[in-house]
Coordinates of C-alpha atoms and ligand atoms in Angstrom, one line a residue:
M1 CA 25.6 9.1 -10.0
K2 CA 24.7 11.3 -7.0
I3 CA 21.4 10.3 -5.5
A4 CA 19.4 12.1 -2.8
F5 CA 17.4 9.5 -1.0
F6 CA 14.2 10.8 0.8
S7 CA 12.0 9.4 3.5
T8 CA 14.9 7.0 4.5
Q9 CA 14.0 4.3 7.0
P10 CA 16.7 2.1 8.7
Y11 CA 15.8 -0.8 6.5
D12 CA 16.2 1.3 3.3
K13 CA 19.8 2.2 4.4
E14 CA 20.5 -1.4 5.2
Y15 CA 19.4 -2.9 1.9
F16 CA 20.6 -0.1 -0.4
K17 CA 24.1 0.0 1.3
R18 CA 24.3 -3.8 1.0
Y19 CA 23.6 -3.7 -2.8
N20 CA 25.0 -0.3 -4.0
Q21 CA 28.4 -0.5 -5.7
Q22 CA 28.6 2.4 -8.0
H23 CA 26.4 5.3 -6.8
Q24 CA 27.0 8.0 -4.2
I25 CA 23.9 8.1 -2.1
T26 CA 23.0 10.7 0.6
F27 CA 20.2 9.5 2.9
F28 CA 17.7 12.0 4.2
E29 CA 15.1 11.0 6.7
A30 CA 13.0 14.0 5.5
Q31 CA 10.0 13.5 3.3
L32 CA 10.4 15.2 0.0
N33 CA 8.0 18.2 -0.4
E34 CA 8.1 21.9 -1.1
Q35 CA 10.0 22.6 2.1
T36 CA 12.7 19.9 1.7
V37 CA 13.3 19.9 -2.0
N38 CA 16.5 22.0 -1.6
L39 CA 18.2 19.0 0.0
A40 CA 18.3 17.6 -3.5
K41 CA 20.8 20.3 -4.6
G42 CA 24.0 18.9 -6.2
N43 CA 22.4 15.5 -7.0
D44 CA 21.6 14.0 -10.4
A45 CA 18.8 11.8 -9.1
I46 CA 16.3 11.5 -6.2
C47 CA 15.0 8.3 -4.8
A48 CA 11.5 8.6 -3.4
F49 CA 8.8 6.5 -1.7
V50 CA 5.0 6.5 -1.5
N51 CA 4.5 9.5 0.6
D52 CA 7.1 11.8 -0.9
R53 CA 5.2 14.7 -2.6
L54 CA 6.3 15.1 -6.2
N55 CA 3.8 17.7 -7.4
A56 CA 4.5 20.2 -10.2
E57 CA 6.1 22.7 -7.8
V58 CA 8.5 20.2 -6.3
I59 CA 9.3 18.8 -9.8
K60 CA 10.1 22.2 -11.2
A61 CA 12.4 22.9 -8.2
L62 CA 14.1 19.5 -8.7
A63 CA 14.7 20.4 -12.4
E64 CA 16.2 23.8 -11.3
T65 CA 18.6 22.0 -9.0
G66 CA 19.8 19.7 -11.8
V67 CA 17.9 16.5 -11.0
K68 CA 17.4 14.4 -14.1
I69 CA 15.7 11.3 -12.8
I70 CA 13.1 10.4 -10.1
A71 CA 13.5 6.8 -9.0
Q72 CA 10.5 5.6 -7.1
R73 CA 11.4 2.7 -4.9
C74 CA 7.9 1.3 -5.0
A75 CA 5.3 0.2 -7.6
G76 CA 2.7 3.0 -7.3
F77 CA 3.4 6.4 -8.7
N78 CA 0.2 8.3 -7.8
N79 CA 2.4 10.7 -5.7
V80 CA 4.2 11.9 -8.9
D81 CA 2.9 14.4 -11.3
V82 CA 4.2 12.5 -14.4
G83 CA 3.1 15.3 -16.8
A84 CA 5.1 17.9 -14.9
A85 CA 8.2 15.5 -14.9
R86 CA 7.8 15.1 -18.7
E87 CA 7.6 18.9 -19.2
N88 CA 10.7 19.4 -17.1
N89 CA 12.6 16.7 -18.9
I90 CA 12.9 14.5 -15.8
A91 CA 12.7 10.7 -16.3
V92 CA 10.6 8.7 -13.8
V93 CA 11.3 5.1 -13.0
R94 CA 9.8 2.7 -10.5
V95 CA 9.9 -0.9 -9.3
P96 CA 6.8 -2.4 -11.0
A97 CA 7.0 -5.7 -9.2
Y98 CA 9.1 -6.6 -6.2
S99 CA 7.2 -9.2 -4.4
P100 CA 3.5 -9.4 -5.1
H101 CA 3.5 -12.3 -2.6
A102 CA 4.6 -10.0 0.2
V103 CA 1.5 -7.7 -0.1
A104 CA -0.9 -10.6 -0.9
E105 CA 0.3 -12.5 2.2
H106 CA -0.1 -9.3 4.3
A107 CA -3.7 -9.0 3.1
L108 CA -4.1 -12.6 4.4
A109 CA -2.5 -11.7 7.7
L110 CA -5.0 -8.9 8.2
I111 CA -7.9 -11.3 7.4
M112 CA -6.6 -14.0 9.7
T113 CA -6.0 -11.6 12.6
L114 CA -9.3 -9.9 12.3
N115 CA -11.1 -13.2 12.0
R116 CA -9.4 -15.3 14.6
K117 CA -8.4 -12.3 16.9
T118 CA -4.9 -13.7 17.5
H119 CA -3.7 -10.1 18.5
K120 CA -6.3 -10.2 21.3
A121 CA -5.5 -13.8 22.3
Y122 CA -1.8 -13.0 22.5
N123 CA -2.3 -10.1 24.9
R124 CA -4.9 -12.0 27.0
V125 CA -2.7 -15.1 27.4
R126 CA 0.3 -12.9 28.3
E127 CA -1.8 -11.5 31.1
G128 CA -2.9 -14.9 32.4
N129 CA -6.3 -14.6 30.8
F130 CA -7.0 -17.9 29.2
S131 CA -10.7 -17.3 28.5
L132 CA -12.0 -17.8 25.0
D133 CA -15.0 -15.4 25.5
R134 CA -15.5 -13.1 22.4
L135 CA -12.7 -14.8 20.4
T136 CA -15.1 -16.7 18.1
G137 CA -14.2 -16.4 14.4
F138 CA -15.5 -18.1 11.2
D139 CA -14.2 -20.7 8.8
L140 CA -12.7 -19.1 5.7
Y141 CA -13.4 -22.3 3.9
G142 CA -16.4 -21.9 1.7
K143 CA -16.7 -18.1 2.1
T144 CA -17.0 -15.8 -0.9
V145 CA -14.1 -13.4 -1.4
G146 CA -14.3 -10.5 -3.8
V147 CA -11.0 -9.3 -5.3
I148 CA -11.0 -5.8 -6.9
G149 CA -8.0 -5.5 -9.2
T150 CA -6.4 -8.8 -10.3
G151 CA -3.0 -7.6 -11.4
K152 CA 0.2 -9.0 -9.9
I153 CA -0.9 -8.7 -6.2
G154 CA -4.6 -9.4 -6.8
Q155 CA -3.7 -12.5 -8.7
C156 CA -1.5 -13.9 -5.9
F157 CA -4.2 -13.0 -3.4
A158 CA -6.8 -14.8 -5.4
H159 CA -4.7 -18.0 -5.6
I160 CA -4.1 -17.9 -1.8
M161 CA -7.9 -17.6 -1.2
L162 CA -8.6 -20.4 -3.7
G163 CA -6.1 -22.5 -1.7
L164 CA -8.1 -21.9 1.4
G165 CA -11.2 -23.3 -0.2
C166 CA -12.9 -19.9 -0.8
K167 CA -15.1 -19.0 -3.7
V168 CA -13.3 -16.2 -5.4
L169 CA -15.1 -13.5 -7.4
A170 CA -13.1 -10.7 -9.2
F171 CA -13.6 -7.3 -10.8
D172 CA -11.1 -5.7 -13.1
I173 CA -11.1 -3.8 -16.3
I174 CA -9.2 -6.7 -17.9
A175 CA -10.0 -10.3 -16.9
N176 CA -7.1 -12.6 -16.2
K177 CA -7.4 -15.8 -18.2
D178 CA -5.2 -17.8 -15.8
L179 CA -7.4 -16.9 -12.9
E180 CA -10.6 -17.7 -14.9
A181 CA -9.0 -21.1 -15.6
A182 CA -8.3 -21.6 -11.9
G183 CA -12.0 -21.0 -11.1
V184 CA -12.3 -17.3 -10.5
A185 CA -15.5 -15.7 -11.8
Y186 CA -15.3 -12.1 -13.1
L187 CA -18.5 -10.2 -12.3
P188 CA -19.6 -6.6 -12.4
L189 CA -18.5 -4.6 -9.3
M190 CA -22.1 -4.4 -7.9
D191 CA -22.4 -8.2 -7.9
I192 CA -19.1 -8.6 -6.1
L193 CA -20.1 -6.1 -3.5
Q194 CA -23.5 -7.9 -2.9
Q195 CA -22.2 -11.4 -2.8
S196 CA -18.8 -11.3 -1.0
N197 CA -18.1 -12.0 2.7
I198 CA -14.7 -10.5 2.3
I199 CA -13.6 -7.8 -0.2
S200 CA -10.0 -7.1 -0.8
L201 CA -8.8 -4.1 -2.8
H202 CA -5.8 -4.5 -5.2
C203 CA -6.4 -1.9 -7.9
P204 CA -4.3 1.3 -8.2
L205 CA -5.4 4.7 -7.1
T206 CA -6.6 6.6 -10.1
E207 CA -9.3 9.2 -10.8
Q208 CA -11.7 6.3 -11.5
T209 CA -10.9 4.4 -8.3
K210 CA -10.7 7.3 -5.8
H211 CA -13.3 6.6 -3.1
L212 CA -14.4 3.5 -4.9
I213 CA -15.6 2.4 -1.5
N214 CA -18.1 5.1 -0.4
S215 CA -21.6 5.2 1.2
T216 CA -23.2 4.0 -2.0
T217 CA -20.9 1.0 -2.6
L218 CA -20.9 0.2 1.1
D219 CA -24.7 0.1 1.1
M220 CA -24.5 -2.7 -1.6
M221 CA -22.5 -5.0 0.7
K222 CA -23.8 -7.7 3.0
D223 CA -24.1 -6.9 6.7
G224 CA -20.9 -7.9 8.5
T225 CA -18.6 -7.7 5.4
M226 CA -14.9 -7.8 6.0
L227 CA -13.1 -5.1 3.9
I228 CA -9.4 -5.2 3.4
N229 CA -7.2 -2.5 1.8
T230 CA -3.5 -3.0 1.2
S231 CA -3.5 -0.9 -2.0
R232 CA -3.9 2.9 -1.5
G233 CA -5.8 4.7 1.3
A234 CA -7.9 6.9 -0.9
L235 CA -9.7 3.9 -2.5
I236 CA -11.9 4.1 0.6
D237 CA -13.8 7.2 1.8
T238 CA -12.8 6.7 5.4
R239 CA -15.7 8.8 6.9
D240 CA -18.2 6.6 5.0
A241 CA -16.4 3.5 6.2
I242 CA -16.7 4.7 9.8
E243 CA -20.5 5.1 9.4
A244 CA -20.7 1.6 7.9
L245 CA -18.8 0.2 10.9
K246 CA -21.2 1.9 13.2
R247 CA -24.2 0.4 11.4
G248 CA -22.6 -3.0 11.2
R249 CA -22.6 -3.0 7.4
L250 CA -18.8 -3.5 7.8
G251 CA -18.2 -6.2 10.3
Y252 CA -14.4 -5.9 10.0
L253 CA -12.0 -3.4 8.5
G254 CA -8.3 -4.2 7.9
I255 CA -6.2 -1.5 6.3
D256 CA -2.5 -1.3 5.6
V257 CA -3.0 2.1 3.9
Y258 CA -4.9 5.2 4.9
E259 CA -6.0 8.3 3.0
Q260 CA -4.2 10.7 5.4
E261 CA -1.2 8.4 6.1
E262 CA 1.3 10.9 4.9
K263 CA 1.7 12.6 8.2
L264 CA 1.5 9.4 10.3
F265 CA 2.8 6.3 8.8
F266 CA 6.5 5.3 9.0
H267 CA 6.9 7.6 12.1
D268 CA 7.1 6.8 15.8
L269 CA 4.4 9.2 17.2
S270 CA 3.9 7.3 20.4
E271 CA 4.8 10.4 22.5
N272 CA 2.9 12.8 20.3
I273 CA -0.7 14.1 20.3
I274 CA -2.2 12.7 17.2
E275 CA -4.4 15.4 15.6
D276 CA -6.0 13.2 13.0
D277 CA -9.5 12.5 14.6
I278 CA -10.5 10.1 11.8
I279 CA -7.7 7.6 12.5
M280 CA -8.3 7.9 16.2
R281 CA -12.0 7.1 15.7
L282 CA -11.0 4.1 13.6
L283 CA -8.6 2.9 16.3
S284 CA -11.5 2.9 18.8
F285 CA -13.3 0.1 17.0
P286 CA -12.6 -3.4 18.2
N287 CA -13.1 -4.8 14.7
V288 CA -10.6 -2.5 12.9
L289 CA -7.0 -3.5 12.3
I290 CA -4.5 -0.9 11.0
T291 CA -0.9 -1.6 10.0
S292 CA 1.2 1.3 8.8
H293 CA 1.9 0.4 5.1
Q294 CA 4.1 -2.7 5.8
G295 CA 2.7 -4.9 3.1
F296 CA 5.9 -4.7 1.1
L297 CA 8.1 -5.3 4.2
T298 CA 9.7 -8.7 3.5
D299 CA 13.4 -9.6 3.0
E300 CA 12.6 -10.7 -0.6
A301 CA 10.8 -7.5 -1.4
L302 CA 13.4 -5.1 0.1
T303 CA 16.1 -7.0 -1.8
Q304 CA 14.3 -6.7 -5.1
I305 CA 13.4 -3.0 -4.5
A306 CA 17.1 -2.1 -3.9
L307 CA 18.4 -4.2 -6.8
V308 CA 15.8 -2.9 -9.4
T309 CA 16.1 0.8 -8.2
L310 CA 19.9 0.7 -8.5
Q311 CA 19.7 -1.0 -11.9
N312 CA 17.1 1.7 -13.1
L313 CA 19.6 4.4 -12.1
S314 CA 22.6 2.7 -13.7
D315 CA 20.6 2.2 -16.9
F316 CA 19.8 5.9 -17.0
E317 CA 23.4 6.8 -16.3
Q318 CA 24.6 4.6 -19.1
G319 CA 22.0 5.9 -21.6
K320 CA 20.3 2.5 -21.8
K321 CA 16.6 2.0 -22.5
L322 CA 14.7 2.4 -19.3
Q323 CA 12.7 -0.8 -18.7
N324 CA 10.8 0.5 -15.8
A325 CA 10.0 4.0 -17.0
V326 CA 6.6 5.5 -16.0
Ligands
NAI401 P1 -0.9 -4.1 -11.1 O1 -0.8 -2.9 -12.0 O2 -0.2 -5.4 -11.4 O3 -2.5 -4.5 -11.0 C1 -3.5 -3.5 -10.8 C2 -4.8 -4.1 -11.4 O4 -5.8 -3.2 -11.1 C3 -4.7 -4.3 -12.9 O5 -5.1 -5.6 -13.2 C4 -5.6 -3.3 -13.5 O6 -6.3 -3.7 -14.7 C5 -6.6 -3.1 -12.3 N1 -7.4 -1.9 -12.4 C6 -7.0 -0.7 -12.8 N2 -8.0 0.2 -12.7 C7 -9.1 -0.5 -12.2 C8 -10.4 -0.2 -11.9 N3 -10.9 1.1 -12.2 N4 -11.2 -1.1 -11.4 C9 -10.7 -2.4 -11.2 N5 -9.5 -2.8 -11.5 C10 -8.7 -1.8 -12.0 O7 -0.5 -3.6 -9.7 P2 -0.1 -4.5 -8.4 O8 1.4 -4.7 -8.4 O9 -0.9 -5.7 -8.3 O10 -0.4 -3.5 -7.2 C11 -1.7 -3.1 -6.9 C12 -1.6 -1.9 -5.9 O11 -1.1 -2.4 -4.7 C13 -0.7 -0.8 -6.4 O12 -1.3 0.1 -7.2 C14 -0.3 -0.2 -5.1 O13 -1.2 0.9 -4.8 C15 -0.5 -1.2 -4.0 N6 0.7 -1.7 -3.3 C16 0.7 -1.6 -2.0 C17 1.8 -2.0 -1.3 C18 1.9 -2.1 0.2 O14 3.0 -2.2 0.8 N7 0.7 -2.1 0.9 C19 3.1 -2.5 -2.0 C20 2.9 -2.5 -3.4 C21 1.8 -2.1 -4.1

């Protein structure tokens, strides 16, 4: 099968080349959108990532160039107009689970770094500054952690936090019986917001969850709450989060995803003028930590992403049932 691969990063090439045996892949660094869709010409499939724009216009153009399947090499598919794909007779597949541990452990990394300020300590010590002033953190043991969304990643995260001796509260539209048995209490969202010291978002981006964290929900939180988002940027209204940081309602913000990440993340813009004033304001806070969507970036996850994506495409080519159809 001929596959046009969009938003290619060096690690994508490395892992897909390592595991691909039967497909002919053309790697494009370009993000897929209305301007770049013509690159897909002559291919049967496209392989896309989180910030590729698969709206109705792009999907119609893909159908016209003969593309028959969209293979998302990620779990989320909020960037794909699934209805438009169906109308144009294009199948959509994804990688529903590659390593929930990778993302859950990254959420822990954000918490640990924000709390114990190891990023600041590292820089200080390298410059010969051995002072401990302003590096005080808090014990995670005994703190209350609210997990919003207890699917594959949220479940791993809840177990990690239980292992650290935290009290774990959860909110989801479906309670996970295993977590309840492990001591996690499911409560209404408002109670989670009011009681938690740390809140971590692990639900998908949907119409119901867009801007779930906004001025109203931020006002329900305790002063000094730590908010972690490794899920999707638009779960948080970033302007409201900035106001909450200024007021001290949020004591820490750790994000691996950002609502306007499409133009920024995965690119080296160190020599560019960044026009996004919101992210620049966020970067000015000493208690904000931003990573550029790297939660998935482990050897285990990249291996699984490549193997499952290639298998999805082979199944389609051989007319087999698509296990990971959206
Ligand atoms: P999942 O589908 O296993 O779990 C999502 C959970 O959210 C489910 O339990 C579902 O019932 C719950 N949920 C849905 N709507 C909800 C609502 N309105 N309120 C509360 N809970 C709700 O998904 P998984 O694999 O755990 O992934 C979670 C999210 O993590 C993905 O949607 C994706 O956006 C993000 N992600 C981020 C990555 C990164 O690199 N930072 C990598 C992979 C996923």
